[in-house]
PDB file of C-alpha atoms in Angstrom:
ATOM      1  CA  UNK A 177      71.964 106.556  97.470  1.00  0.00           C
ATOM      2  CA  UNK A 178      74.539 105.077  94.767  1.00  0.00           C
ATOM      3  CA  UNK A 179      75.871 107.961  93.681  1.00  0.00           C
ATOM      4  CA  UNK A 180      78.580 107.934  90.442  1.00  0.00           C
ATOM      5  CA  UNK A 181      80.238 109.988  87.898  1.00  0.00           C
ATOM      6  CA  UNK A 182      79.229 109.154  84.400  1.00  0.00           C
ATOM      7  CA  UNK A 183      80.055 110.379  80.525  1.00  0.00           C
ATOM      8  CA  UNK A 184      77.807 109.753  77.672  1.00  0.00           C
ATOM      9  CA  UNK A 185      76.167 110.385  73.940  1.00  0.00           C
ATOM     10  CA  UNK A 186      80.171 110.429  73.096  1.00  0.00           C
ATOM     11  CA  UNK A 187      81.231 113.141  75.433  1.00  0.00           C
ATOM     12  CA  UNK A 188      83.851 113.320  77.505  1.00  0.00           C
ATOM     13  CA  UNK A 189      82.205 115.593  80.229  1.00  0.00           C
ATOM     14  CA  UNK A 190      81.600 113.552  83.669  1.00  0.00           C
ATOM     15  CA  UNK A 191      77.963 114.317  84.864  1.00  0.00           C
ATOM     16  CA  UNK A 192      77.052 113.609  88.151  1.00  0.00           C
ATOM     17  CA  UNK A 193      74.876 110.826  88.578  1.00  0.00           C
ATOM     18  CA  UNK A 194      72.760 108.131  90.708  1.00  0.00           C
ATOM     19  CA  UNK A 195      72.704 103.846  89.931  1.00  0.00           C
ATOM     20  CA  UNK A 196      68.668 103.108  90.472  1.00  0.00           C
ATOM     21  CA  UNK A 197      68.472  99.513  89.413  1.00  0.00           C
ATOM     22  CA  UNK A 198      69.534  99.261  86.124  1.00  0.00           C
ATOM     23  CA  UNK A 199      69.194 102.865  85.270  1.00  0.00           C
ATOM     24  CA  UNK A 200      71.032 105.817  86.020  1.00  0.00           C
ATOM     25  CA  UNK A 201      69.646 109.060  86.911  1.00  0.00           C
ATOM     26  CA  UNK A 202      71.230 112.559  85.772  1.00  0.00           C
ATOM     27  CA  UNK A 203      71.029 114.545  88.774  1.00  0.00           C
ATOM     28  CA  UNK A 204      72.018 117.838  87.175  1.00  0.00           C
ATOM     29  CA  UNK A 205      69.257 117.129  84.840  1.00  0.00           C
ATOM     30  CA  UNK A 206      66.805 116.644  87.367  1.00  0.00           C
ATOM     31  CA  UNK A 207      68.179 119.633  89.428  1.00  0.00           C
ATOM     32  CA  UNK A 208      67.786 121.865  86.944  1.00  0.00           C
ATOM     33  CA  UNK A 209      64.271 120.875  85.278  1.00  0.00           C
ATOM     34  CA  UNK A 210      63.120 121.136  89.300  1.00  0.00           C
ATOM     35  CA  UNK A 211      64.525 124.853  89.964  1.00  0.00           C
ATOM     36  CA  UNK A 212      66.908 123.240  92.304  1.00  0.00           C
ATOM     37  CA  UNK A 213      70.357 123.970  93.242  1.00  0.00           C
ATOM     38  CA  UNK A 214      73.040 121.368  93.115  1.00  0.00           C
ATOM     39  CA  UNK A 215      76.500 120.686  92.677  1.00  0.00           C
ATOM     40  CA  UNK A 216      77.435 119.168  89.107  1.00  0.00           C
ATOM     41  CA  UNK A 217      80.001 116.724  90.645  1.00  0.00           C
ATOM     42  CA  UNK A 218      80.297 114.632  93.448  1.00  0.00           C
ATOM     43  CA  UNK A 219      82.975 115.767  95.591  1.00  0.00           C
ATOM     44  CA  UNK A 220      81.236 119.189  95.112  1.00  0.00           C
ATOM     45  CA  UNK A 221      77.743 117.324  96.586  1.00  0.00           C
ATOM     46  CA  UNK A 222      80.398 115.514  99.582  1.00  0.00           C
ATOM     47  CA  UNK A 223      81.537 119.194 100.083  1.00  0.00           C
ATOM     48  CA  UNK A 224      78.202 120.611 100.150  1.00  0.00           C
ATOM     49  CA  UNK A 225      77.044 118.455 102.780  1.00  0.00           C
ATOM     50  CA  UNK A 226      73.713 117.402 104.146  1.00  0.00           C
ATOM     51  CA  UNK A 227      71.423 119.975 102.511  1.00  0.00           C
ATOM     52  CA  UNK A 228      72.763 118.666  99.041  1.00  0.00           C
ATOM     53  CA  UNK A 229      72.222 115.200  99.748  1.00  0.00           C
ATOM     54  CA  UNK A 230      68.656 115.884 101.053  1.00  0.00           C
ATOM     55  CA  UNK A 231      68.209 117.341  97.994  1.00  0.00           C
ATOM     56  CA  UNK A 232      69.665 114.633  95.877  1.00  0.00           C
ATOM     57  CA  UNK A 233      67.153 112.097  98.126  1.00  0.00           C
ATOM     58  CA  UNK A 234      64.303 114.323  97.256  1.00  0.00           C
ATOM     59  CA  UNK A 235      64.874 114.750  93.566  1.00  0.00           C
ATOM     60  CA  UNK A 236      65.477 110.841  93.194  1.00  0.00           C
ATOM     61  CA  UNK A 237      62.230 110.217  95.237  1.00  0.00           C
ATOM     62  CA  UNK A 238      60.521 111.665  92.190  1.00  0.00           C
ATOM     63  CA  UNK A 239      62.437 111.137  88.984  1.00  0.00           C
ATOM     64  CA  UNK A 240      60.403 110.000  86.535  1.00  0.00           C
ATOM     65  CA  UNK A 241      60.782 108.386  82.976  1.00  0.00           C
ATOM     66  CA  UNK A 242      62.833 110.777  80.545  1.00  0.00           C
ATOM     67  CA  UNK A 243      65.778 112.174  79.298  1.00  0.00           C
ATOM     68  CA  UNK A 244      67.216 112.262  83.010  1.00  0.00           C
ATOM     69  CA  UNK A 245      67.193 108.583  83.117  1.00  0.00           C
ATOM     70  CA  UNK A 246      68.929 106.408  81.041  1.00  0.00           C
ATOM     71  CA  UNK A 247      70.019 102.725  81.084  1.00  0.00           C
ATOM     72  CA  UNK A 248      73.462 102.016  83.277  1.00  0.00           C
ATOM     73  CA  UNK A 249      74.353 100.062  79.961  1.00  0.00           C
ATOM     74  CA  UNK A 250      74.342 103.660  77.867  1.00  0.00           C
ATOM     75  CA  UNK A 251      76.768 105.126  79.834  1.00  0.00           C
ATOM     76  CA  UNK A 252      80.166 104.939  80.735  1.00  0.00           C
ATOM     77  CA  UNK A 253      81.213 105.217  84.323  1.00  0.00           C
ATOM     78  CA  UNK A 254      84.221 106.848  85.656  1.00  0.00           C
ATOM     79  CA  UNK A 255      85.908 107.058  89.446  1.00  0.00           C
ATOM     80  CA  UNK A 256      83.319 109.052  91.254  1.00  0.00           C
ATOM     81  CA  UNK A 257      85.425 111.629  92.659  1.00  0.00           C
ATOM     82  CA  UNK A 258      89.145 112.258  92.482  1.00  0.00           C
ATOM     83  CA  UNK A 259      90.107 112.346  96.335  1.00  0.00           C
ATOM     84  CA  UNK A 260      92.449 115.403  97.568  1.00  0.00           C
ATOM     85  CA  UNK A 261      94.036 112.889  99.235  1.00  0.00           C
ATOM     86  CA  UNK A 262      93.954 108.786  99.429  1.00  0.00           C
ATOM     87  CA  UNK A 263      95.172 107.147 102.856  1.00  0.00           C
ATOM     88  CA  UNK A 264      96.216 103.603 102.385  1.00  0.00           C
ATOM     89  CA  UNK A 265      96.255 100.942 104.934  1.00  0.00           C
ATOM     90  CA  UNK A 266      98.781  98.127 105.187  1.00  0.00           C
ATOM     91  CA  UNK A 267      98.925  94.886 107.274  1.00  0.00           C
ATOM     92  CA  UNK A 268      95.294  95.481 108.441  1.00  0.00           C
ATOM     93  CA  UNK A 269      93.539  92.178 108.252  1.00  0.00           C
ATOM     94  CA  UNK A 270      95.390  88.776 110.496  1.00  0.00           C
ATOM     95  CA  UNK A 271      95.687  85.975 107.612  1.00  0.00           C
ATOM     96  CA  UNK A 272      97.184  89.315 105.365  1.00  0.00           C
ATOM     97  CA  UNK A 273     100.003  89.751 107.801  1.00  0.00           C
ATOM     98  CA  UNK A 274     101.029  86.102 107.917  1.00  0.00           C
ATOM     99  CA  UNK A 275     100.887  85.881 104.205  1.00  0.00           C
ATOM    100  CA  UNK A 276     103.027  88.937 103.863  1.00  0.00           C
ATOM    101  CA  UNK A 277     105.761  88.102 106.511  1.00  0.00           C
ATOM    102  CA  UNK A 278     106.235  84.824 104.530  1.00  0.00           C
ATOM    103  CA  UNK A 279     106.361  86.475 101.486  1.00  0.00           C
ATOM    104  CA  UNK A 280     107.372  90.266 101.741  1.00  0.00           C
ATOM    105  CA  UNK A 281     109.360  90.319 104.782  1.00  0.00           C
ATOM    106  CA  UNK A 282     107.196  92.428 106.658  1.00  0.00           C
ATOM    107  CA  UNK A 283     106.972  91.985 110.629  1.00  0.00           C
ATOM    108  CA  UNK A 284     105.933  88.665 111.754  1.00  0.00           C
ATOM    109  CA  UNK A 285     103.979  90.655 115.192  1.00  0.00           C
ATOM    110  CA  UNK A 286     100.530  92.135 114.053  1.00  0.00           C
ATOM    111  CA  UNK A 287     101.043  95.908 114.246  1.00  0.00           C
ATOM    112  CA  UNK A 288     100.057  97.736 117.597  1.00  0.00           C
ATOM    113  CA  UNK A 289      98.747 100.447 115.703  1.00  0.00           C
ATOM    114  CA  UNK A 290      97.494 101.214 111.867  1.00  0.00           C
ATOM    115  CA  UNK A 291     100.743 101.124 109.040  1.00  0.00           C
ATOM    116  CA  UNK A 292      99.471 104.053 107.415  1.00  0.00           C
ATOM    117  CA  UNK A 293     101.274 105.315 103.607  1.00  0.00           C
ATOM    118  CA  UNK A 294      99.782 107.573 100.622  1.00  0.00           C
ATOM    119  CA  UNK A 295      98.514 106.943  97.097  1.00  0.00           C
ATOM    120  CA  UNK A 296      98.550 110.241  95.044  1.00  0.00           C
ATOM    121  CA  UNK A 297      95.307 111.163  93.598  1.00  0.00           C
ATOM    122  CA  UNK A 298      96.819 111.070  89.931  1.00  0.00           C
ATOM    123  CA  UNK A 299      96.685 107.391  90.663  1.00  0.00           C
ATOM    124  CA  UNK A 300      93.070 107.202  90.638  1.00  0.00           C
ATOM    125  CA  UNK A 301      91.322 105.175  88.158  1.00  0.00           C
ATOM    126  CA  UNK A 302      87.716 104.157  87.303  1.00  0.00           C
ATOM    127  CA  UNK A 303      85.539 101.624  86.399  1.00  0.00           C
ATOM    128  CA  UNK A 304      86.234  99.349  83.385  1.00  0.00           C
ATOM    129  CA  UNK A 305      89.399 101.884  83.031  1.00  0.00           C
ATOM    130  CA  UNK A 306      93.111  99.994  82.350  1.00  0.00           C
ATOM    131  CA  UNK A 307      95.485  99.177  85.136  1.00  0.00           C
ATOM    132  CA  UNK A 308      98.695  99.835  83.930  1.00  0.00           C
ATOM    133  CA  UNK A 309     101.235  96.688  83.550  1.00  0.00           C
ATOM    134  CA  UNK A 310     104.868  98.333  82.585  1.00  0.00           C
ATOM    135  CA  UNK A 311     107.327  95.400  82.430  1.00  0.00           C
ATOM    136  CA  UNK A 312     110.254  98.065  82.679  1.00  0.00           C
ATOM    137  CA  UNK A 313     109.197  98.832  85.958  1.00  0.00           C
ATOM    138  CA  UNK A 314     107.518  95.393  87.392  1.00  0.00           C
ATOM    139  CA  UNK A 315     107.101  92.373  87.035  1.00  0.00           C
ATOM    140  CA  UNK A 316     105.396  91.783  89.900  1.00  0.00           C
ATOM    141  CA  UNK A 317     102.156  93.324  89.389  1.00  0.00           C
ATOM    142  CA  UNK A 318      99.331  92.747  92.458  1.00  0.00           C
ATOM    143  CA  UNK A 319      96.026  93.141  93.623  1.00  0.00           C
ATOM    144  CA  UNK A 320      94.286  94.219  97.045  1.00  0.00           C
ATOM    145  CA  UNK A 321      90.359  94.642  96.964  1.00  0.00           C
ATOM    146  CA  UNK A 322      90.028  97.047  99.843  1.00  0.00           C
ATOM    147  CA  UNK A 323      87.051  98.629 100.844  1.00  0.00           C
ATOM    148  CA  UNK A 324      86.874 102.573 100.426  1.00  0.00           C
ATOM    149  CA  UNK A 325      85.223 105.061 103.529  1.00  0.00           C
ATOM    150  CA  UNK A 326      84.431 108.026 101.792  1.00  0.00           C
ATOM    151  CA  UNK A 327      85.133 110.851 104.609  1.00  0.00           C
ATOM    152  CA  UNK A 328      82.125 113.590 104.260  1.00  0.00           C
ATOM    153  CA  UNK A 329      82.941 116.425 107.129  1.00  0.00           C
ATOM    154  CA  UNK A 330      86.572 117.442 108.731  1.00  0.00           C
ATOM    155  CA  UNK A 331      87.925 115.179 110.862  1.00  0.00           C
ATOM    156  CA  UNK A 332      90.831 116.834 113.141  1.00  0.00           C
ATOM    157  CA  UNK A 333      91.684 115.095 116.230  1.00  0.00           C
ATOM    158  CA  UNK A 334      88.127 113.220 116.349  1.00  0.00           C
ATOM    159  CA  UNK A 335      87.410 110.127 118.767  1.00  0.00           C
ATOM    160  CA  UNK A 336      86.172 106.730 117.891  1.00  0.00           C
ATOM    161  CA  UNK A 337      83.198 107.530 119.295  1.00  0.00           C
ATOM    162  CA  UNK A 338      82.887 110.432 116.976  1.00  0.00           C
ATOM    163  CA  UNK A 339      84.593 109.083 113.935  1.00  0.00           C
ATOM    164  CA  UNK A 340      80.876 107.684 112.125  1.00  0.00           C
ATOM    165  CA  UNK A 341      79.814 111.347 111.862  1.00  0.00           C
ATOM    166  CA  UNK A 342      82.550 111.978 109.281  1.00  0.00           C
ATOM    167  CA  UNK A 343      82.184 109.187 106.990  1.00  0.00           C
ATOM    168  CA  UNK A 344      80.093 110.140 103.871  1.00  0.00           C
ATOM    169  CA  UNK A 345      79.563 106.547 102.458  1.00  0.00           C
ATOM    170  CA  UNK A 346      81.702 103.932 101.231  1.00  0.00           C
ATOM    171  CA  UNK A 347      82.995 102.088  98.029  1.00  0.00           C
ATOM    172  CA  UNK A 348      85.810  99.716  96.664  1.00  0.00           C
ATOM    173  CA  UNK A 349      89.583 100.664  95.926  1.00  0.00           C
ATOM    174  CA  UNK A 350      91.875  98.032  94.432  1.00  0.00           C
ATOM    175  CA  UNK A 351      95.113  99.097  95.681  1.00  0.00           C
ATOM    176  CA  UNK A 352      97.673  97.865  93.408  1.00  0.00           C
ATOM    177  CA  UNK A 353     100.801  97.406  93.972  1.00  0.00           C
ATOM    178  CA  UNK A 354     104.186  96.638  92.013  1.00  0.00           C
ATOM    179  CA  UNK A 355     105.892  94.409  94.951  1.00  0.00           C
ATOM    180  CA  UNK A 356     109.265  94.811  93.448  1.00  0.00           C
ATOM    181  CA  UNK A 357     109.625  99.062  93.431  1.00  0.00           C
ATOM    182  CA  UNK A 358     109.817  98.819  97.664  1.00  0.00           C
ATOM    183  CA  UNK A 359     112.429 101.190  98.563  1.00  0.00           C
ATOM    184  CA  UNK A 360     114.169 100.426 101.912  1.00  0.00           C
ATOM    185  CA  UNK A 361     110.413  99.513 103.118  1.00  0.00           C
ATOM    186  CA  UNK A 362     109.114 102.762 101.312  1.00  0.00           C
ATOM    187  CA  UNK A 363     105.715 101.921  99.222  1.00  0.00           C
ATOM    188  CA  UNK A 364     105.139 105.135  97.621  1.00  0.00           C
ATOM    189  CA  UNK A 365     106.317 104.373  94.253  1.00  0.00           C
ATOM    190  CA  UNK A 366     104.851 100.562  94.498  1.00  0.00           C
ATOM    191  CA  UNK A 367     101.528 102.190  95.183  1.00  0.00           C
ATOM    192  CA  UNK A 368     101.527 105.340  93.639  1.00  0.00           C
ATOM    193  CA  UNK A 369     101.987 104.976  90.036  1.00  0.00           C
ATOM    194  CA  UNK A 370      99.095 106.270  87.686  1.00  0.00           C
ATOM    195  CA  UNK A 371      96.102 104.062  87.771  1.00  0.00           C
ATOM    196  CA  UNK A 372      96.958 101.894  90.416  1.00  0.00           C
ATOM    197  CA  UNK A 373      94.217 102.950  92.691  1.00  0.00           C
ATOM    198  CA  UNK A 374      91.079 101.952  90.442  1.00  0.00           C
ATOM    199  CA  UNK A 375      87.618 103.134  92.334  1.00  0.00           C
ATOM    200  CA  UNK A 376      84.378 102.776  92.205  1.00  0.00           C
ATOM    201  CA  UNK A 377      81.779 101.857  90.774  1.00  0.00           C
ATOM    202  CA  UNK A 378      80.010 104.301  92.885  1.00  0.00           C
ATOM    203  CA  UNK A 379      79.837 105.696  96.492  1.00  0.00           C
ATOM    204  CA  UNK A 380      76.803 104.202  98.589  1.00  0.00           C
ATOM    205  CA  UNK A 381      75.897 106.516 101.555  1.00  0.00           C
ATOM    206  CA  UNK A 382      76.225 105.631 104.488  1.00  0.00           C
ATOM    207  CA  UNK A 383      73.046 105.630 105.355  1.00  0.00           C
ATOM    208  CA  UNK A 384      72.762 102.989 103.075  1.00  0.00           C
ATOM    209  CA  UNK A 385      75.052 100.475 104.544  1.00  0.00           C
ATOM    210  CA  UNK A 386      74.486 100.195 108.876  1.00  0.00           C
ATOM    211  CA  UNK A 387      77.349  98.191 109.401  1.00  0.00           C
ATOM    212  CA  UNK A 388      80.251  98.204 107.410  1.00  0.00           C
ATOM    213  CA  UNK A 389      82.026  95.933 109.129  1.00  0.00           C
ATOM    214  CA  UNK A 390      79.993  93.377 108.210  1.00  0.00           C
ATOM    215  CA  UNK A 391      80.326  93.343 104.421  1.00  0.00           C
ATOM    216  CA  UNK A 392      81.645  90.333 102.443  1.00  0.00           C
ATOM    217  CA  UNK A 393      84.885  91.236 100.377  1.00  0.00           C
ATOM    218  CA  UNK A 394      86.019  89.636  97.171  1.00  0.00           C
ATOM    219  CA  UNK A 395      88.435  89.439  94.176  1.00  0.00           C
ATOM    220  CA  UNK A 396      88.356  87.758  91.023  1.00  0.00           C
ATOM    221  CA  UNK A 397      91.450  87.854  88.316  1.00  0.00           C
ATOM    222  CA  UNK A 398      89.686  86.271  84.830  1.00  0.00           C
ATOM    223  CA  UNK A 399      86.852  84.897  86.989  1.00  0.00           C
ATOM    224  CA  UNK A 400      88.734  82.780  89.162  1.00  0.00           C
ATOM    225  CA  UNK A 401      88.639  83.819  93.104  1.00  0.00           C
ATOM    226  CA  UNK A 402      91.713  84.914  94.695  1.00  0.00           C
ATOM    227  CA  UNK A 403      90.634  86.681  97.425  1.00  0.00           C
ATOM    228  CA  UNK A 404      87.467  86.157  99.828  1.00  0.00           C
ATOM    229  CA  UNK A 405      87.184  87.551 103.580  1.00  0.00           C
ATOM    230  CA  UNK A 406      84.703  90.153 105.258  1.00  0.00           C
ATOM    231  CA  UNK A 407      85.239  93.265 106.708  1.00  0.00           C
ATOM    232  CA  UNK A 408      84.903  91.791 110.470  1.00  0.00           C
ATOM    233  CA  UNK A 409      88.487  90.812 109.926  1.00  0.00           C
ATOM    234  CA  UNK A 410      89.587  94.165 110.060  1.00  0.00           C
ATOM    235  CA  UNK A 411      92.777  94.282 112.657  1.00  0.00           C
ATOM    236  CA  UNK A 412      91.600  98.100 113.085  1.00  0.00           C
ATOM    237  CA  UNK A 413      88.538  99.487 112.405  1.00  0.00           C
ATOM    238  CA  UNK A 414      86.900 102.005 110.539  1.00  0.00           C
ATOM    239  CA  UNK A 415      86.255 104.226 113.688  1.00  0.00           C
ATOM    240  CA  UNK A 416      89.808 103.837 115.009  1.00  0.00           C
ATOM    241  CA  UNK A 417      91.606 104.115 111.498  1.00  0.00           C
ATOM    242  CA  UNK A 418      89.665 107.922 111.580  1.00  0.00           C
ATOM    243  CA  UNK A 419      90.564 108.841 115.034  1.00  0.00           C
ATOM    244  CA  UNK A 420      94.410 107.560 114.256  1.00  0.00           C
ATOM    245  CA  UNK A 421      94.907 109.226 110.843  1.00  0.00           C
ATOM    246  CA  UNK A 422      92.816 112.715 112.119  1.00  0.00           C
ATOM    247  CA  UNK A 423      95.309 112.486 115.564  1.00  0.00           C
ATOM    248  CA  UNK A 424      98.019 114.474 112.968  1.00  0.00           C
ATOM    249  CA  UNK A 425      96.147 114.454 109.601  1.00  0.00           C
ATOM    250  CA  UNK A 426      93.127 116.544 109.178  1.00  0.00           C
ATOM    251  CA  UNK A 427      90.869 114.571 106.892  1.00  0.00           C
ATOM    252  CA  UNK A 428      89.132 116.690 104.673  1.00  0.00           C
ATOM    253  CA  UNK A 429      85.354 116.152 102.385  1.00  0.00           C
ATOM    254  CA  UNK A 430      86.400 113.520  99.219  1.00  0.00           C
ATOM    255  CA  UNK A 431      89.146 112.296 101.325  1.00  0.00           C
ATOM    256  CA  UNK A 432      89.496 108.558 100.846  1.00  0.00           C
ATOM    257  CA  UNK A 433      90.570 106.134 103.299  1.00  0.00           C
ATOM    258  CA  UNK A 434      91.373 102.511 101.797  1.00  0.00           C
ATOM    259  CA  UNK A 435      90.929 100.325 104.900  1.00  0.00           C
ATOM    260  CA  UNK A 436      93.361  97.577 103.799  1.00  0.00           C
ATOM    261  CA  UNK A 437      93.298  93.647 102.408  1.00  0.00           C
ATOM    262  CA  UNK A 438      92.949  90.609 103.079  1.00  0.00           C
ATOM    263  CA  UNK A 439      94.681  87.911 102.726  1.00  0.00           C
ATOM    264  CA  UNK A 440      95.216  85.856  99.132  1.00  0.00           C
ATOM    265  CA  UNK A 441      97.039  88.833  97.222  1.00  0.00           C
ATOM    266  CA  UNK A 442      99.225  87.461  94.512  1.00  0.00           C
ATOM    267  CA  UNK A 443     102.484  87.457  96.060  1.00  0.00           C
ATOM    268  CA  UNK A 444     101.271  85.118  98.912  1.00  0.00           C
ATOM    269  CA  UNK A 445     100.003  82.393  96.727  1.00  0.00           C
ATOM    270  CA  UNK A 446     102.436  79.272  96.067  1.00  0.00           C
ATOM    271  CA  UNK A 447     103.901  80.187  93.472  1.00  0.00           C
ATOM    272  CA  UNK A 448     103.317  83.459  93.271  1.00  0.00           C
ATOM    273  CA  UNK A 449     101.146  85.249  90.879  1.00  0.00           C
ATOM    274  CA  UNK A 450     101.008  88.015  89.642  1.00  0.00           C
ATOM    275  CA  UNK A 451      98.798  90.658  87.035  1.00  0.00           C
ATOM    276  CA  UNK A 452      99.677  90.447  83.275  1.00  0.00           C
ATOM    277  CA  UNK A 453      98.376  92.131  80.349  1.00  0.00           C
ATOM    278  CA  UNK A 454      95.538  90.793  79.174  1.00  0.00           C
ATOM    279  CA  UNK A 455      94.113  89.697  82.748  1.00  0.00           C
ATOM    280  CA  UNK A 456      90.678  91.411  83.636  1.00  0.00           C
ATOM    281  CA  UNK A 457      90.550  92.002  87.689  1.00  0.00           C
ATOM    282  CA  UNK A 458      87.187  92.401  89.494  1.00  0.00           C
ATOM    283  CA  UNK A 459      86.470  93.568  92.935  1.00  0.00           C
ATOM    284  CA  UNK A 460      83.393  92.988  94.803  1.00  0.00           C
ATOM    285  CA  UNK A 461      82.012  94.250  98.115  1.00  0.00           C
ATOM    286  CA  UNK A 462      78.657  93.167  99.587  1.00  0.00           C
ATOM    287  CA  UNK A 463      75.919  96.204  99.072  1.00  0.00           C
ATOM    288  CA  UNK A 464      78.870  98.151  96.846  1.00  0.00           C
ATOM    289  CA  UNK A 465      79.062  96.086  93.953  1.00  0.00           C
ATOM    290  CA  UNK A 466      81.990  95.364  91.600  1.00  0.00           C
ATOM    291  CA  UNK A 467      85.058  97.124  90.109  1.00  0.00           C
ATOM    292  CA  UNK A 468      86.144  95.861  87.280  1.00  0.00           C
ATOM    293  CA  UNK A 469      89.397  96.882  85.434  1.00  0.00           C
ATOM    294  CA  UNK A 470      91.294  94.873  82.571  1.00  0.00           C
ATOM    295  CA  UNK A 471      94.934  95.125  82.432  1.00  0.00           C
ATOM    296  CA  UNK A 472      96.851  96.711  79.894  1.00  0.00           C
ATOM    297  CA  UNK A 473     100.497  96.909  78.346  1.00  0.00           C
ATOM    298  CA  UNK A 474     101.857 100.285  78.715  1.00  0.00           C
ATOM    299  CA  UNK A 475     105.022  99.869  77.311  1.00  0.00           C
TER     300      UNK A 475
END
C-alpha cells in the first residue's frame, strides 16, 4: 500500500489516505461506510499494527467509484505522519564521505560504525510544502535525498537478523542542512530547524518494496540532476543501522530513520552550490516516488 495524509474541499483537517494510480482513496470513508474500525491517521494505523493494515488491504481490495475516491490532483498532500522521533544518518554512502572530507572537514577514514544525530519532529515538512531559506542564519543552504525506513513495532536491542520485522515501509526525507550553523562538529541546529526535514509523498509498505537496497535514488534542484546513486551504496545497511540505533535507543511505531546521502550535495560541487529562494527541489526514489518542495524566503 501507498499510504498518505491528505486535506481537501478547503479544509485543513488531514484525512488518512491511500495513492491508487492517480486517485486517492479516503480510508476513513471507506472504514466507516463498511462498519469497520480504523485509525483516522497514519501513525495511529503504524501503531495499530498488522490487524489495521489487513484491514486497510481489505477495504482497498474493494473500494469502488464514489465519494471515497477522488483524483490525487484534488487534494493536497501533507507529511504522512509526524515521527516521535527522526534518526539521521551521516557519512553513510563512500563517494559522500570523500566529497565531504574535501569540503566539510569531516574524517577522511570511512566510519567503523553509523554517525548517528537527531532532527526534531517540528522539523518535519510535507509535500509541495516550503523549505525555509533564512539568509540571517545561512547562506549555505543544502540538500540530501535520503531514503526514509518507517519503523512499525519496538525495536530494543534487536539483531540484524531481526531488524526487517520492525520496519513498517519506507519513503523519502530530504535532510537539509544549513552547512554553516556546525557547532564544534554539532549538527543539531544545521539539521534541525523547522522544515528542514521535508517527507513524503507517502509511506509504501514494506511489503511493497522486497529489497530496499536496491532502489535508485535521485535529486533534482529546478530540474537539473544533482544527485544520482542507489541504495546498494549504503556504507551500513538498513538491518545494521536498526540493530545499532535499538543497541541504546528503543525505536518506537512512526519512528523514522533517514538512512543517509549520497554523494553530489551542494557543498561538494566545484563551486559550491547551494539552495536559494525561488529554487524548487525534488527527490525521487525508485517504487517511492518524488518529494517535491520549493524554497522560500523566510525573512
Amino acid at each position: 500500500m501507498h499510504l498518505l495524509t491528505y486535506c481537501a474541499d478547503g479544509s485543513d483537517t488531514p484525512r488518512l489516505g491511500a495513492r491508487l494510480g492517480s486517485r486517492v482513496a479516503d480510508l476513513t470513508a471507506l472504514a466507516a461506510a463498511a462498519g469497520a474500525e480504523l485509525p483516522g491517521d497514519l501513525l495511529g494505523l503504524v501503531r495499530a499494527g498488522a490487524p489495521a493494515l489487513a484491514t486497510a488491504r481489505a477495504l482497498l481490495a474493494t473500494a469502488a467509484p464514489g465519494p471515497a475516491l477522488r483524483p490525487l490532483t484534488e487534494v493536497s498532500l501533507r507529511a504522512p505522519l509526524r515521527p516521535g522521533k527522526i534518526v539521521g544518518v551521516g557519512l553513510n554512502y563512500v563517494e559522500h564521505v570523500a566529497e565531504s572530507h574535501r569540503t566539510l572537514d569531516t574524517d577522511r577514514e570511512l566510519p567503523d560504525r553509523p554517525v548517528l544525530f537527531d532532527k526534531p519532529a517540528t522539523a518535519v515538512t510535507g509535500p509541495g510544502q516550503p523549505i525555509l531559506h533564512n539568509a540571517e542564519l545561512t547562506k549555505q543552504l543544502d540538500w540530501e535525498c535520503e531514503l526514509a525506513v518507517v519503523i512499525g513495532e519496538p525495536a530494543r536491542r534487536v539483531t540484524e537478523a531481526d531488524a526487517w520485522r520492525h520496519v513498517f515501509g519506507y519513503s523519502i526525507v530530504n535532510d537539509i542542512s544549513a552547512r554553516d550553523q556546525r557547532r564544534s562538529g554539532q549538527w543539531f541546529f544545521s539539521k534541525g530547524q523547522d522544515s528542514y526535514a521535508p517527507f513524503g509523498p507517502v509511506v509504501v509498505t514494506a511489503d511493497e518494496i522486497p529489497d530496499p537496497q536496491q532502489l535508485d535514488l535521485s535529486l533534482r534542484v529546478n530540474g537539473e540532476l544533482r544527485q544520482d546513486s542507489n541504495t546498494r551504496h549504503m556504507l551500513f545497511g538498513i538491518a545494521r543501522l536498526i540493530a545499532d540505533i535499538s543497541s541504546g535507543v528503543t525505536l518506537e511505531p512512526g519512528d523514522v530513520i533517514a538512512t543517509g546521502s549520497p554523494s553530489g550535495v551542494g557543498a561538494g560541487l566545484v563551486p559550491p552550490q547551494f539552495l536559494q529562494p525561488g529554487d524548487l527541489v525534488e527527490a525521487t526514489i525508485e517504487r517511492i516516488g518524488t518529494l517535491a518542495n520549493p524554497v522560500v524566503d523566510a525573512r
